[in-house]
Amino acid sequence: MSPSEPGTAYVLKMYPRFSETFIVAEILAREAAGDRIEIFSLLPTNDARFHPELARVQAPVTYIDRPIKTIALWEALQLADEAGLTAAIGRNFAELAAATADEAVQAINLATALQGRNLRHMHVHFASGATTVARLASFITGIPFSFTAHAVDIFHESVRDDDLRLKLEQAHHAVTISQYNLRYLRRRFPGSTSRLHLVRNGLELEHFPYREPRPLGPTLRIAAIGRLVEKKGFQHLLPAAAELLDQGVKLDLRIAGTGLMADELEASIDQLRLGEHVRLLGPQTQDQVHELLDSADVFVAPCVVGADGNADGMPTVLLEAMATGVPCVSTSVTGIPEVVRNGSTGVLVRPGNPHALARGIRTLGSPATDRVALSRNARAVIEEDYDVHRQAELLRSLSRSERSAA
């Protein structure tokens, strides 16, 4: 795509990030639809794991400096002056001064980096620091910005109402990933959400072929995947596994991921005497995740709302499991009931309840359950609502409305 074609800047806190496959899928879908994308990352990646899909991304990546020394700050201001931005910085100095030093300087550096690239719009994922930087850069450059609100940037106790309200009001538009989030934000900010839209995270479905669930064997193979943190709920899955074993269910539970709760979960496995039945696999590549899903009879996403208010918006791996035909159990947290519809596309249980989790897993391991019907229904919902190409077209139409109005 020629730079003569107007492009879209994706402003991200860190790129690439192993856990944010939905962003890569979205960029690939927009590029496939003809959009010219450039990526601006506020931090260099600290993740040694990379998805093969990254090699397909055509967008160039620019890393935005965050000066540590005074001389670097001075050089940033000189470059902004050379780009003709001094007057705009002066006009918006009050906004810059109200931000943190890092955000203000990165906004100036981003504004400078955007010059001469024929970029007409900025889009950001997560309504946190990266959106602050894009908002300030928008003041300086006049390039409109939009953002996708997910979960931690909405529900965490650190989120400030005045900050989120300001972003909703000043963005060209904002999107969020579930009807639950949409209703929540409209209730919380009734006067600031007239340009808030629903655009779900999507999958490249061509990379997630469906297969019917295999007949159950003597051992129920259970998979769970995610960071080992409170909101993922694995601390409730372990006692559920113990309950199933006490009831005579033979099971093999494998949990993939790494995180702060790894030691606590290992201790629980020992305490509950689950060592022969439960394995913590640690971090896995995308191919290993696909293999784990392919081998599973049941996938469990036991999500909860954390003590700090943090919650999952929509676990991407849950969508992947449903897309590929693995019968799923999950919990009624945020937008999950929009995809896991109890008795239709999976089994939905109360969060934080090991007994309910055990009952849900037992249901999917029962010969009386029509696992094939559940899986077919789940795939149909994923195809209808979570196809990344459809979601990317929604994003494109929202940014095009700005261009036609300009």
Coordinates of N, CA and C in Angstrom, one line a residue, residues 198-300:
L198 N -20.3 -0.9 19.7 CA -19.9 -2.3 20.0 C -19.1 -2.9 18.8
V199 N -17.8 -3.2 19.0 CA -17.0 -3.9 18.0 C -16.3 -5.0 18.8
R200 N -16.7 -6.3 18.6 CA -16.1 -7.4 19.4 C -14.7 -7.7 18.9
N201 N -13.9 -8.3 19.8 CA -12.7 -9.0 19.4 C -13.0 -10.1 18.5
G202 N -12.2 -10.3 17.5 CA -12.5 -11.4 16.5 C -11.3 -12.3 16.3
L203 N -11.7 -13.4 15.6 CA -10.7 -14.5 15.3 C -10.6 -14.5 13.7
E204 N -9.4 -14.9 13.3 CA -9.2 -15.3 11.9 C -9.7 -16.7 11.8
L205 N -11.0 -16.9 11.5 CA -11.6 -18.2 11.6 C -11.0 -19.2 10.6
E206 N -10.3 -18.8 9.6 CA -9.7 -19.7 8.6 C -8.5 -20.4 9.3
H207 N -8.0 -19.9 10.4 CA -6.9 -20.5 11.2 C -7.5 -21.4 12.3
F208 N -8.8 -21.5 12.5 CA -9.4 -22.2 13.6 C -10.4 -23.2 13.0
P209 N -10.0 -24.2 12.3 CA -11.0 -25.1 11.7 C -11.8 -25.9 12.7
Y210 N -13.0 -26.1 12.4 CA -13.9 -26.8 13.4 C -13.8 -28.3 13.2
R211 N -13.9 -29.0 14.3 CA -14.1 -30.4 14.2 C -15.1 -30.8 15.3
E212 N -15.8 -31.9 15.0 CA -16.8 -32.4 16.0 C -16.1 -32.9 17.2
P213 N -16.7 -32.8 18.4 CA -16.1 -33.4 19.6 C -15.9 -34.9 19.4
R214 N -14.8 -35.5 19.8 CA -14.5 -36.9 19.8 C -15.4 -37.6 20.8
P215 N -15.6 -38.9 20.6 CA -16.3 -39.7 21.7 C -15.5 -39.7 22.9
L216 N -16.1 -39.6 24.1 CA -15.5 -39.6 25.4 C -14.8 -40.9 25.7
G217 N -13.6 -40.9 26.2 CA -12.9 -42.1 26.7 C -13.0 -42.3 28.2
P218 N -12.3 -43.2 28.7 CA -12.4 -43.5 30.2 C -11.9 -42.3 31.0
T219 N -11.0 -41.5 30.5 CA -10.5 -40.4 31.3 C -10.9 -39.1 30.6
L220 N -11.5 -38.2 31.4 CA -12.0 -36.9 30.8 C -10.8 -35.9 30.8
R221 N -10.5 -35.5 29.6 CA -9.3 -34.6 29.3 C -9.8 -33.2 29.3
I222 N -9.3 -32.4 30.3 CA -9.8 -31.0 30.6 C -8.6 -30.1 30.3
A223 N -8.9 -29.0 29.6 CA -7.8 -28.0 29.4 C -8.3 -26.7 29.9
A224 N -7.3 -25.9 30.4 CA -7.6 -24.5 30.9 C -6.3 -23.7 30.5
I225 N -6.5 -22.5 30.0 CA -5.4 -21.7 29.4 C -5.5 -20.3 29.9
G226 N -4.5 -19.7 30.3 CA -4.5 -18.3 30.7 C -3.4 -17.9 31.6
R227 N -3.2 -16.6 31.9 CA -2.3 -16.2 32.9 C -2.7 -16.7 34.2
L228 N -1.7 -17.0 35.1 CA -2.0 -17.5 36.4 C -2.2 -16.4 37.3
V229 N -3.3 -15.7 37.2 CA -3.6 -14.5 38.0 C -5.1 -14.7 38.6
E230 N -5.4 -13.9 39.5 CA -6.7 -14.1 40.2 C -7.9 -14.1 39.3
K231 N -8.0 -13.2 38.4 CA -9.2 -13.1 37.6 C -9.5 -14.3 36.7
K232 N -8.4 -15.1 36.4 CA -8.6 -16.3 35.6 C -9.3 -17.4 36.3
G233 N -9.3 -17.4 37.7 CA -10.1 -18.3 38.5 C -9.6 -19.7 38.6
F234 N -8.3 -19.9 38.3 CA -7.8 -21.3 38.4 C -7.8 -21.8 39.8
Q235 N -7.7 -20.9 40.8 CA -7.8 -21.2 42.2 C -9.1 -21.9 42.6
H236 N -10.1 -21.7 41.8 CA -11.4 -22.4 42.0 C -11.5 -23.7 41.2
L237 N -10.8 -23.8 40.1 CA -10.8 -25.0 39.3 C -10.2 -26.2 40.0
L238 N -9.1 -25.9 40.8 CA -8.5 -27.1 41.4 C -9.4 -27.8 42.4
P239 N -10.1 -27.1 43.3 CA -11.0 -27.8 44.2 C -12.2 -28.5 43.4
A240 N -12.5 -27.9 42.3 CA -13.5 -28.5 41.5 C -13.0 -29.9 41.0
A241 N -11.7 -29.9 40.5 CA -11.1 -31.2 40.1 C -11.1 -32.2 41.2
A242 N -10.8 -31.7 42.4 CA -10.7 -32.6 43.6 C -12.1 -33.2 43.9
E243 N -13.2 -32.4 43.7 CA -14.5 -32.9 43.9 C -14.9 -33.9 42.9
L244 N -14.5 -33.7 41.7 CA -14.8 -34.7 40.6 C -14.1 -36.0 40.9
L245 N -12.9 -35.9 41.3 CA -12.2 -37.2 41.6 C -12.8 -37.9 42.8
D246 N -13.3 -37.2 43.8 CA -14.0 -37.8 44.9 C -15.2 -38.5 44.4
Q247 N -15.8 -38.0 43.4 CA -17.1 -38.6 42.8 C -16.8 -39.7 41.9
G248 N -15.5 -40.1 41.7 CA -15.2 -41.2 40.8 C -14.9 -40.8 39.4
V249 N -14.9 -39.5 39.0 CA -14.6 -39.1 37.7 C -13.1 -39.2 37.4
K250 N -12.7 -40.0 36.4 CA -11.3 -40.0 36.1 C -11.0 -38.8 35.2
L251 N -10.0 -38.0 35.5 CA -9.7 -36.8 34.7 C -8.2 -36.6 34.6
D252 N -7.9 -35.8 33.6 CA -6.5 -35.3 33.3 C -6.7 -33.8 33.0
L253 N -6.3 -33.0 34.0 CA -6.5 -31.5 33.8 C -5.1 -30.9 33.5
R254 N -5.1 -30.2 32.5 CA -3.8 -29.5 32.1 C -4.1 -28.0 32.0
I255 N -3.3 -27.2 32.8 CA -3.4 -25.7 32.8 C -2.2 -25.1 32.2
A256 N -2.4 -24.4 31.1 CA -1.3 -23.7 30.4 C -1.2 -22.3 30.8
G257 N 0.0 -21.8 31.1 CA 0.1 -20.3 31.4 C 1.1 -20.1 32.5
T258 N 1.5 -18.9 32.7 CA 2.4 -18.5 33.7 C 1.9 -17.2 34.4
G259 N 2.3 -17.0 35.6 CA 1.9 -15.8 36.3 C 2.2 -15.8 37.8
L260 N 1.7 -14.8 38.5 CA 2.0 -14.6 39.9 C 1.5 -15.7 40.8
M261 N 0.5 -16.4 40.4 CA -0.1 -17.4 41.3 C 0.4 -18.8 41.0
A262 N 1.5 -18.9 40.3 CA 2.0 -20.3 40.0 C 2.4 -21.1 41.2
D263 N 3.1 -20.4 42.1 CA 3.5 -21.2 43.4 C 2.3 -21.5 44.2
E264 N 1.3 -20.6 44.3 CA 0.1 -20.8 45.1 C -0.7 -22.0 44.5
L265 N -0.8 -22.1 43.2 CA -1.5 -23.2 42.5 C -0.8 -24.5 42.7
E266 N 0.5 -24.5 42.6 CA 1.3 -25.7 42.8 C 1.1 -26.2 44.3
A267 N 1.1 -25.3 45.2 CA 0.8 -25.7 46.6 C -0.6 -26.3 46.8
S268 N -1.5 -25.7 46.1 CA -2.9 -26.2 46.2 C -3.0 -27.6 45.6
I269 N -2.3 -27.9 44.5 CA -2.2 -29.2 43.9 C -1.7 -30.2 44.9
D270 N -0.6 -29.8 45.6 CA -0.1 -30.7 46.6 C -1.1 -31.0 47.7
Q271 N -1.6 -29.9 48.2 CA -2.5 -29.9 49.4 C -3.8 -30.8 49.0
L272 N -4.3 -30.7 47.8 CA -5.5 -31.4 47.4 C -5.1 -32.8 46.9
R273 N -3.8 -33.1 46.8 CA -3.4 -34.4 46.4 C -3.8 -34.7 44.9
L274 N -3.5 -33.7 44.1 CA -4.0 -33.8 42.7 C -2.8 -34.0 41.8
G275 N -1.6 -34.3 42.3 CA -0.4 -34.4 41.5 C -0.5 -35.4 40.3
E276 N -1.3 -36.5 40.5 CA -1.3 -37.5 39.4 C -2.4 -37.1 38.4
H277 N -3.1 -36.0 38.6 CA -4.3 -35.7 37.7 C -4.2 -34.3 37.2
V278 N -3.4 -33.4 37.7 CA -3.4 -32.0 37.3 C -1.9 -31.6 37.0
R279 N -1.7 -31.0 35.9 CA -0.4 -30.5 35.5 C -0.4 -29.0 35.2
L280 N 0.5 -28.2 35.7 CA 0.7 -26.9 35.3 C 1.8 -26.9 34.2
L281 N 1.4 -26.5 33.0 CA 2.3 -26.7 31.8 C 3.3 -25.6 31.6
G282 N 3.0 -24.4 32.3 CA 3.8 -23.2 32.1 C 3.5 -22.6 30.7
P283 N 4.3 -21.6 30.3 CA 4.0 -20.9 29.1 C 4.1 -21.8 27.9
Q284 N 3.2 -21.6 26.9 CA 3.0 -22.5 25.7 C 3.1 -21.6 24.5
T285 N 3.6 -22.1 23.4 CA 3.5 -21.5 22.1 C 2.1 -21.6 21.6
Q286 N 1.8 -20.8 20.5 CA 0.5 -20.9 19.9 C 0.2 -22.3 19.4
D287 N 1.2 -22.9 18.8 CA 1.0 -24.3 18.3 C 0.7 -25.2 19.4
Q288 N 1.4 -25.1 20.5 CA 1.2 -25.9 21.7 C -0.2 -25.7 22.3
V289 N -0.7 -24.5 22.2 CA -2.1 -24.2 22.7 C -3.1 -24.9 21.8
H290 N -2.8 -24.8 20.5 CA -3.7 -25.5 19.5 C -3.7 -27.0 19.8
E291 N -2.6 -27.6 20.0 CA -2.5 -29.0 20.3 C -3.2 -29.4 21.6
L292 N -3.1 -28.5 22.6 CA -3.8 -28.8 23.9 C -5.3 -28.7 23.6
L293 N -5.8 -27.7 22.9 CA -7.2 -27.7 22.6 C -7.7 -28.9 21.8
D294 N -6.9 -29.3 20.8 CA -7.3 -30.4 20.0 C -7.4 -31.7 20.8
S295 N -6.6 -31.8 21.9 CA -6.6 -33.0 22.6 C -7.7 -33.0 23.7
A296 N -8.4 -31.9 24.0 CA -9.2 -31.8 25.1 C -10.7 -32.2 24.8
D297 N -11.3 -32.8 25.8 CA -12.7 -33.1 25.8 C -13.5 -32.0 26.3
V298 N -13.0 -31.2 27.2 CA -13.7 -30.0 27.8 C -12.7 -28.9 28.0
F299 N -13.1 -27.7 27.7 CA -12.3 -26.5 28.0 C -13.0 -25.7 29.1
V300 N -12.2 -25.2 30.1 CA -12.8 -24.5 31.2 C -12.1 -23.1 31.3

